[in-house]
Coordinates of C-alpha atoms in Angstrom, one line a residue:
P1 CA 20.8 27.7 -11.6
L2 CA 20.2 24.0 -11.2
Q3 CA 16.5 24.5 -11.9
D4 CA 17.2 25.7 -15.4
L5 CA 19.1 22.5 -16.3
S6 CA 17.2 19.5 -17.5
Y7 CA 18.2 16.0 -16.6
D8 CA 19.2 15.5 -20.2
D9 CA 21.4 18.6 -20.1
L10 CA 23.2 17.2 -17.1
L11 CA 23.6 13.8 -18.8
G12 CA 25.0 15.6 -21.8
A13 CA 27.5 17.5 -19.7
D14 CA 28.5 14.3 -18.0
S15 CA 29.2 12.7 -21.4
A16 CA 31.3 15.7 -22.4
L17 CA 33.2 15.4 -19.2
T18 CA 33.9 11.8 -19.9
Y19 CA 35.3 12.9 -23.3
V20 CA 37.5 15.4 -21.6
R21 CA 38.7 12.8 -19.1
D22 CA 39.5 10.4 -21.9
S23 CA 41.6 13.2 -23.4
R24 CA 43.7 13.1 -20.2
F25 CA 42.5 16.5 -19.0
K26 CA 42.6 17.0 -15.3
E27 CA 38.9 17.4 -14.4
S28 CA 38.5 15.9 -10.9
K29 CA 37.0 19.0 -9.4
L30 CA 34.8 19.7 -12.4
K31 CA 33.6 16.1 -12.5
F32 CA 32.6 16.2 -8.8
S33 CA 30.5 19.3 -9.5
F34 CA 28.7 17.7 -12.4
K35 CA 28.1 14.5 -10.5
E36 CA 26.8 16.5 -7.6
A37 CA 24.5 18.5 -9.9
L38 CA 23.3 15.3 -11.6
F39 CA 22.5 13.7 -8.2
E40 CA 20.6 16.8 -7.0
K41 CA 18.6 16.8 -10.3
E42 CA 17.7 13.1 -9.8
K43 CA 16.6 13.8 -6.3
E44 CA 14.4 16.7 -7.5
E45 CA 12.8 14.6 -10.2
L46 CA 12.2 11.8 -7.8
K47 CA 10.5 14.3 -5.4
N48 CA 8.3 15.4 -8.3
L49 CA 7.3 11.8 -9.2
K50 CA 6.5 11.1 -5.6
K51 CA 4.3 14.2 -5.4
K52 CA 2.4 13.0 -8.6
C53 CA 1.9 9.5 -7.1
S54 CA 0.6 11.1 -3.9
D55 CA -1.8 13.3 -5.9
I56 CA -3.1 10.2 -7.8
E57 CA -3.5 8.2 -4.7
T58 CA -5.5 11.1 -3.1
W59 CA -7.7 11.4 -6.2
L60 CA -8.3 7.6 -6.2
E61 CA -9.3 7.6 -2.5
K62 CA -11.8 10.4 -3.2
E63 CA -13.2 8.5 -6.1
K64 CA -13.5 5.3 -4.1
A65 CA -15.3 7.3 -1.3
K66 CA -17.8 8.6 -3.9
V67 CA -18.5 5.1 -5.2
F68 CA -19.1 3.6 -1.8
A69 CA -21.1 6.5 -0.5
A70 CA -23.7 6.2 -3.3
P71 CA -26.3 3.5 -2.6
L72 CA -27.0 1.2 -5.5
T73 CA -30.6 0.6 -6.6
L74 CA -32.0 -2.1 -8.8
D75 CA -32.1 0.4 -11.7
D76 CA -28.4 0.9 -11.4
V77 CA -27.7 -2.8 -11.9
V78 CA -30.2 -3.4 -14.7

């Protein structure tokens, strides 16, 4: 399954495919499958990065709310 392959695995497979192509082996259908899998993996990784960014933004908003909710006293400043 695609989930079991890392991005590096797919890049390695793409490199191997390039080697096969350079050897004049007919690989058009195989190449399409690798490129499609690589594209899907990139989309999956991008989705994960967007989720992490969203989680960080949510955490930051909560922290800002805590800071602005607490009144400062003179003792806090000194």
